[in-house]
Amino acid sequence: MKTILVSRAVSKPGWWMFGVAMIAAAWWGQPLIDSVHFENHFFGVFWYSMVVLGLMFWALPGEQYTDGTILERRTMLLGLVPVWRKSEPMSGFERVELTQEPNVFGKDSVWLSLINREDGETTRRFVFAYFPASQRGIAKAQQMAGDLSQISGLPFAQAAPEV
């Protein structure tokens, strides 16, 4: 049996919270449409166009997939049906790496990537997943990096620094 590894946006609580927030925003904007004043209708059209735009981004989450031979980035309709795919061979990368990036607001981010370097310079990078740089996030990142290294056969090059 072939082992696969998937990083999905729909498995993160933020994706679900954003969907609930968009539904709440649509419900909250009802008085703009039901009003007798023309100005409110104008603002209602603007409000609902922003809600629809947010729902379009929400309805097309991304996911990364690998079975050890290929890497695939997919855009999924509601996390269920693929609408766009891009595949790359795993042979184009030489190692699995965790890097920590400082954020201006909130916790830092830890990025799980597959890297190819030439002459000390990164020539190719495929970001597989990201995590908040909390103790739990770093532990999840290290676990997924180990799984990705094992599935792909590529060495795990570095661990993210502890918080």
PDB file of C-alpha atoms in Angstrom:
ATOM      1  CA  MET A   1       0.000   0.000   0.000  1.00  0.00           C
ATOM      2  CA  LYS A   2       1.351   3.391  -0.999  1.00  0.00           C
ATOM      3  CA  THR A   3       1.571   6.075   1.689  1.00  0.00           C
ATOM      4  CA  ILE A   4       0.307   9.558   0.892  1.00  0.00           C
ATOM      5  CA  LEU A   5       0.581  12.863   2.714  1.00  0.00           C
ATOM      6  CA  VAL A   6      -1.884  15.739   2.301  1.00  0.00           C
ATOM      7  CA  SER A   7      -1.887  19.266   3.718  1.00  0.00           C
ATOM      8  CA  ARG A   8      -5.407  20.711   3.412  1.00  0.00           C
ATOM      9  CA  ALA A   9      -6.711  24.210   4.122  1.00  0.00           C
ATOM     10  CA  VAL A  10     -10.146  22.809   5.021  1.00  0.00           C
ATOM     11  CA  SER A  11      -8.600  20.914   7.925  1.00  0.00           C
ATOM     12  CA  LYS A  12      -7.625  24.183   9.616  1.00  0.00           C
ATOM     13  CA  PRO A  13     -10.130  25.906  11.953  1.00  0.00           C
ATOM     14  CA  GLY A  14      -9.499  29.274  10.284  1.00  0.00           C
ATOM     15  CA  TRP A  15     -11.098  28.069   7.036  1.00  0.00           C
ATOM     16  CA  TRP A  16     -14.283  27.079   8.859  1.00  0.00           C
ATOM     17  CA  MET A  17     -14.356  30.275  10.955  1.00  0.00           C
ATOM     18  CA  PHE A  18     -14.033  32.405   7.817  1.00  0.00           C
ATOM     19  CA  GLY A  19     -17.002  30.586   6.245  1.00  0.00           C
ATOM     20  CA  VAL A  20     -19.114  31.167   9.354  1.00  0.00           C
ATOM     21  CA  ALA A  21     -18.049  34.843   9.398  1.00  0.00           C
ATOM     22  CA  MET A  22     -19.115  35.239   5.755  1.00  0.00           C
ATOM     23  CA  ILE A  23     -22.535  33.743   6.491  1.00  0.00           C
ATOM     24  CA  ALA A  24     -22.889  36.051   9.516  1.00  0.00           C
ATOM     25  CA  ALA A  25     -21.870  39.043   7.364  1.00  0.00           C
ATOM     26  CA  ALA A  26     -24.492  38.119   4.766  1.00  0.00           C
ATOM     27  CA  TRP A  27     -27.158  37.866   7.459  1.00  0.00           C
ATOM     28  CA  TRP A  28     -26.026  41.127   9.087  1.00  0.00           C
ATOM     29  CA  GLY A  29     -26.320  43.001   5.755  1.00  0.00           C
ATOM     30  CA  GLN A  30     -30.013  42.167   5.251  1.00  0.00           C
ATOM     31  CA  PRO A  31     -31.277  45.578   6.490  1.00  0.00           C
ATOM     32  CA  LEU A  32     -29.309  47.241   3.675  1.00  0.00           C
ATOM     33  CA  ILE A  33     -31.345  45.357   1.089  1.00  0.00           C
ATOM     34  CA  ASP A  34     -34.711  45.541   2.887  1.00  0.00           C
ATOM     35  CA  SER A  35     -34.515  49.312   3.422  1.00  0.00           C
ATOM     36  CA  VAL A  36     -36.752  51.835   1.638  1.00  0.00           C
ATOM     37  CA  HIS A  37     -33.851  54.283   1.230  1.00  0.00           C
ATOM     38  CA  PHE A  38     -31.957  54.208  -2.065  1.00  0.00           C
ATOM     39  CA  GLU A  39     -28.618  54.935  -0.336  1.00  0.00           C
ATOM     40  CA  ASN A  40     -28.920  51.761   1.708  1.00  0.00           C
ATOM     41  CA  HIS A  41     -29.489  49.729  -1.464  1.00  0.00           C
ATOM     42  CA  PHE A  42     -26.252  51.146  -2.899  1.00  0.00           C
ATOM     43  CA  PHE A  43     -24.343  50.179   0.255  1.00  0.00           C
ATOM     44  CA  GLY A  44     -26.110  46.808   0.238  1.00  0.00           C
ATOM     45  CA  VAL A  45     -24.861  46.066  -3.274  1.00  0.00           C
ATOM     46  CA  PHE A  46     -21.333  46.982  -2.189  1.00  0.00           C
ATOM     47  CA  TRP A  47     -21.653  44.937   1.030  1.00  0.00           C
ATOM     48  CA  TYR A  48     -22.900  41.832  -0.737  1.00  0.00           C
ATOM     49  CA  SER A  49     -20.330  42.115  -3.523  1.00  0.00           C
ATOM     50  CA  MET A  50     -17.620  41.987  -0.838  1.00  0.00           C
ATOM     51  CA  VAL A  51     -19.336  39.003   0.826  1.00  0.00           C
ATOM     52  CA  VAL A  52     -19.538  37.198  -2.533  1.00  0.00           C
ATOM     53  CA  LEU A  53     -15.856  37.944  -3.236  1.00  0.00           C
ATOM     54  CA  GLY A  54     -14.905  36.565   0.191  1.00  0.00           C
ATOM     55  CA  LEU A  55     -17.023  33.456  -0.392  1.00  0.00           C
ATOM     56  CA  MET A  56     -15.351  32.890  -3.775  1.00  0.00           C
ATOM     57  CA  PHE A  57     -11.924  32.816  -2.111  1.00  0.00           C
ATOM     58  CA  TRP A  58     -13.292  30.663   0.719  1.00  0.00           C
ATOM     59  CA  ALA A  59     -14.938  28.167  -1.643  1.00  0.00           C
ATOM     60  CA  LEU A  60     -11.634  27.404  -3.412  1.00  0.00           C
ATOM     61  CA  PRO A  61      -9.187  26.238  -0.710  1.00  0.00           C
ATOM     62  CA  GLY A  62      -5.817  24.792  -1.617  1.00  0.00           C
ATOM     63  CA  GLU A  63      -4.155  21.546  -0.709  1.00  0.00           C
ATOM     64  CA  GLN A  64      -0.787  19.914  -1.290  1.00  0.00           C
ATOM     65  CA  TYR A  65      -0.473  16.179  -1.929  1.00  0.00           C
ATOM     66  CA  THR A  66       2.370  13.710  -2.338  1.00  0.00           C
ATOM     67  CA  ASP A  67       2.702   9.967  -2.684  1.00  0.00           C
ATOM     68  CA  GLY A  68       6.510  10.049  -2.651  1.00  0.00           C
ATOM     69  CA  THR A  69       6.950  10.295  -6.420  1.00  0.00           C
ATOM     70  CA  ILE A  70       5.045  13.489  -7.275  1.00  0.00           C
ATOM     71  CA  LEU A  71       4.106  16.709  -5.543  1.00  0.00           C
ATOM     72  CA  GLU A  72       0.734  18.105  -6.446  1.00  0.00           C
ATOM     73  CA  ARG A  73      -0.824  21.455  -5.594  1.00  0.00           C
ATOM     74  CA  ARG A  74      -4.603  21.464  -6.023  1.00  0.00           C
ATOM     75  CA  THR A  75      -7.346  24.040  -5.782  1.00  0.00           C
ATOM     76  CA  MET A  76     -10.514  22.340  -4.575  1.00  0.00           C
ATOM     77  CA  LEU A  77     -14.150  23.415  -4.810  1.00  0.00           C
ATOM     78  CA  LEU A  78     -15.302  23.436  -1.155  1.00  0.00           C
ATOM     79  CA  GLY A  79     -12.427  21.071  -0.376  1.00  0.00           C
ATOM     80  CA  LEU A  80     -14.107  18.235  -2.288  1.00  0.00           C
ATOM     81  CA  VAL A  81     -13.690  18.508  -6.064  1.00  0.00           C
ATOM     82  CA  PRO A  82     -10.389  19.485  -7.738  1.00  0.00           C
ATOM     83  CA  VAL A  83     -10.730  22.392 -10.184  1.00  0.00           C
ATOM     84  CA  TRP A  84      -7.006  23.022 -10.824  1.00  0.00           C
ATOM     85  CA  ARG A  85      -3.866  20.902 -10.404  1.00  0.00           C
ATOM     86  CA  LYS A  86      -0.162  21.436 -10.828  1.00  0.00           C
ATOM     87  CA  SER A  87       2.233  18.501 -10.454  1.00  0.00           C
ATOM     88  CA  GLU A  88       5.987  18.339 -10.090  1.00  0.00           C
ATOM     89  CA  PRO A  89       8.246  15.295  -9.790  1.00  0.00           C
ATOM     90  CA  MET A  90       9.752  14.686  -6.355  1.00  0.00           C
ATOM     91  CA  SER A  91      13.095  14.042  -8.075  1.00  0.00           C
ATOM     92  CA  GLY A  92      13.482  17.817  -8.641  1.00  0.00           C
ATOM     93  CA  PHE A  93      14.171  18.376  -4.931  1.00  0.00           C
ATOM     94  CA  GLU A  94      17.035  17.380  -2.666  1.00  0.00           C
ATOM     95  CA  ARG A  95      15.764  17.880   0.897  1.00  0.00           C
ATOM     96  CA  VAL A  96      12.909  18.693   3.257  1.00  0.00           C
ATOM     97  CA  GLU A  97      13.361  21.853   5.301  1.00  0.00           C
ATOM     98  CA  LEU A  98      11.578  23.819   8.026  1.00  0.00           C
ATOM     99  CA  THR A  99      12.107  27.568   8.105  1.00  0.00           C
ATOM    100  CA  GLN A 100      10.719  30.096  10.558  1.00  0.00           C
ATOM    101  CA  GLU A 101       9.607  33.481   9.295  1.00  0.00           C
ATOM    102  CA  PRO A 102       8.959  36.397  11.660  1.00  0.00           C
ATOM    103  CA  ASN A 103       5.516  38.020  11.343  1.00  0.00           C
ATOM    104  CA  VAL A 104       4.779  41.655  12.112  1.00  0.00           C
ATOM    105  CA  PHE A 105       1.472  40.757  13.816  1.00  0.00           C
ATOM    106  CA  GLY A 106       0.851  37.552  15.733  1.00  0.00           C
ATOM    107  CA  LYS A 107       3.036  34.491  16.039  1.00  0.00           C
ATOM    108  CA  ASP A 108       5.803  33.700  13.583  1.00  0.00           C
ATOM    109  CA  SER A 109       5.149  31.140  10.837  1.00  0.00           C
ATOM    110  CA  VAL A 110       6.958  27.850  10.268  1.00  0.00           C
ATOM    111  CA  TRP A 111       7.094  26.769   6.612  1.00  0.00           C
ATOM    112  CA  LEU A 112       7.569  23.141   5.565  1.00  0.00           C
ATOM    113  CA  SER A 113       9.232  23.147   2.147  1.00  0.00           C
ATOM    114  CA  LEU A 114      11.010  20.913  -0.300  1.00  0.00           C
ATOM    115  CA  ILE A 115      14.221  22.593  -1.434  1.00  0.00           C
ATOM    116  CA  ASN A 116      16.729  22.317  -4.238  1.00  0.00           C
ATOM    117  CA  ARG A 117      19.960  24.271  -3.793  1.00  0.00           C
ATOM    118  CA  GLU A 118      22.842  24.936  -6.145  1.00  0.00           C
ATOM    119  CA  ASP A 119      26.018  26.698  -5.008  1.00  0.00           C
ATOM    120  CA  GLY A 120      24.423  27.516  -1.639  1.00  0.00           C
ATOM    121  CA  GLU A 121      21.484  29.315  -3.293  1.00  0.00           C
ATOM    122  CA  THR A 122      17.926  28.008  -3.238  1.00  0.00           C
ATOM    123  CA  THR A 123      16.918  27.455  -6.859  1.00  0.00           C
ATOM    124  CA  ARG A 124      13.585  25.726  -6.275  1.00  0.00           C
ATOM    125  CA  ARG A 125      11.142  25.659  -3.381  1.00  0.00           C
ATOM    126  CA  PHE A 126       7.808  23.885  -3.012  1.00  0.00           C
ATOM    127  CA  VAL A 127       5.958  24.973   0.132  1.00  0.00           C
ATOM    128  CA  PHE A 128       4.026  21.980   1.402  1.00  0.00           C
ATOM    129  CA  ALA A 129       2.474  23.393   4.617  1.00  0.00           C
ATOM    130  CA  TYR A 130       2.736  26.183   7.163  1.00  0.00           C
ATOM    131  CA  PHE A 131       2.101  26.308  10.888  1.00  0.00           C
ATOM    132  CA  PRO A 132       2.071  28.951  13.608  1.00  0.00           C
ATOM    133  CA  ALA A 133       5.401  29.031  15.467  1.00  0.00           C
ATOM    134  CA  SER A 134       3.926  27.921  18.775  1.00  0.00           C
ATOM    135  CA  GLN A 135       5.201  24.843  20.600  1.00  0.00           C
ATOM    136  CA  ARG A 136       2.279  22.809  19.273  1.00  0.00           C
ATOM    137  CA  GLY A 137       2.667  24.232  15.745  1.00  0.00           C
ATOM    138  CA  ILE A 138       6.380  23.471  15.661  1.00  0.00           C
ATOM    139  CA  ALA A 139       5.733  19.939  16.936  1.00  0.00           C
ATOM    140  CA  LYS A 140       3.154  19.402  14.158  1.00  0.00           C
ATOM    141  CA  ALA A 141       5.568  20.859  11.585  1.00  0.00           C
ATOM    142  CA  GLN A 142       8.393  18.581  12.720  1.00  0.00           C
ATOM    143  CA  GLN A 143       6.073  15.557  12.654  1.00  0.00           C
ATOM    144  CA  MET A 144       4.880  16.371   9.125  1.00  0.00           C
ATOM    145  CA  ALA A 145       8.466  17.080   8.010  1.00  0.00           C
ATOM    146  CA  GLY A 146       9.518  13.650   9.302  1.00  0.00           C
ATOM    147  CA  ASP A 147       6.581  12.016   7.511  1.00  0.00           C
ATOM    148  CA  LEU A 148       7.375  13.894   4.298  1.00  0.00           C
ATOM    149  CA  SER A 149      11.040  12.918   4.555  1.00  0.00           C
ATOM    150  CA  GLN A 150      10.125   9.278   5.076  1.00  0.00           C
ATOM    151  CA  ILE A 151       7.602   9.183   2.207  1.00  0.00           C
ATOM    152  CA  SER A 152       9.837  11.041  -0.238  1.00  0.00           C
ATOM    153  CA  GLY A 153      13.170   9.506   0.773  1.00  0.00           C
ATOM    154  CA  LEU A 154      14.668  13.010   0.992  1.00  0.00           C
ATOM    155  CA  PRO A 155      16.702  14.044   4.046  1.00  0.00           C
ATOM    156  CA  PHE A 156      15.153  16.349   6.640  1.00  0.00           C
ATOM    157  CA  ALA A 157      17.696  19.186   6.645  1.00  0.00           C
ATOM    158  CA  GLN A 158      16.868  21.416   9.579  1.00  0.00           C
ATOM    159  CA  ALA A 159      14.416  21.867  12.412  1.00  0.00           C
ATOM    160  CA  ALA A 160      12.673  25.144  13.149  1.00  0.00           C
ATOM    161  CA  PRO A 161      14.012  26.943  16.219  1.00  0.00           C
ATOM    162  CA  GLU A 162      12.035  26.514  19.434  1.00  0.00           C
ATOM    163  CA  VAL A 163       9.872  29.375  20.641  1.00  0.00           C
TER     164      VAL A 163
END
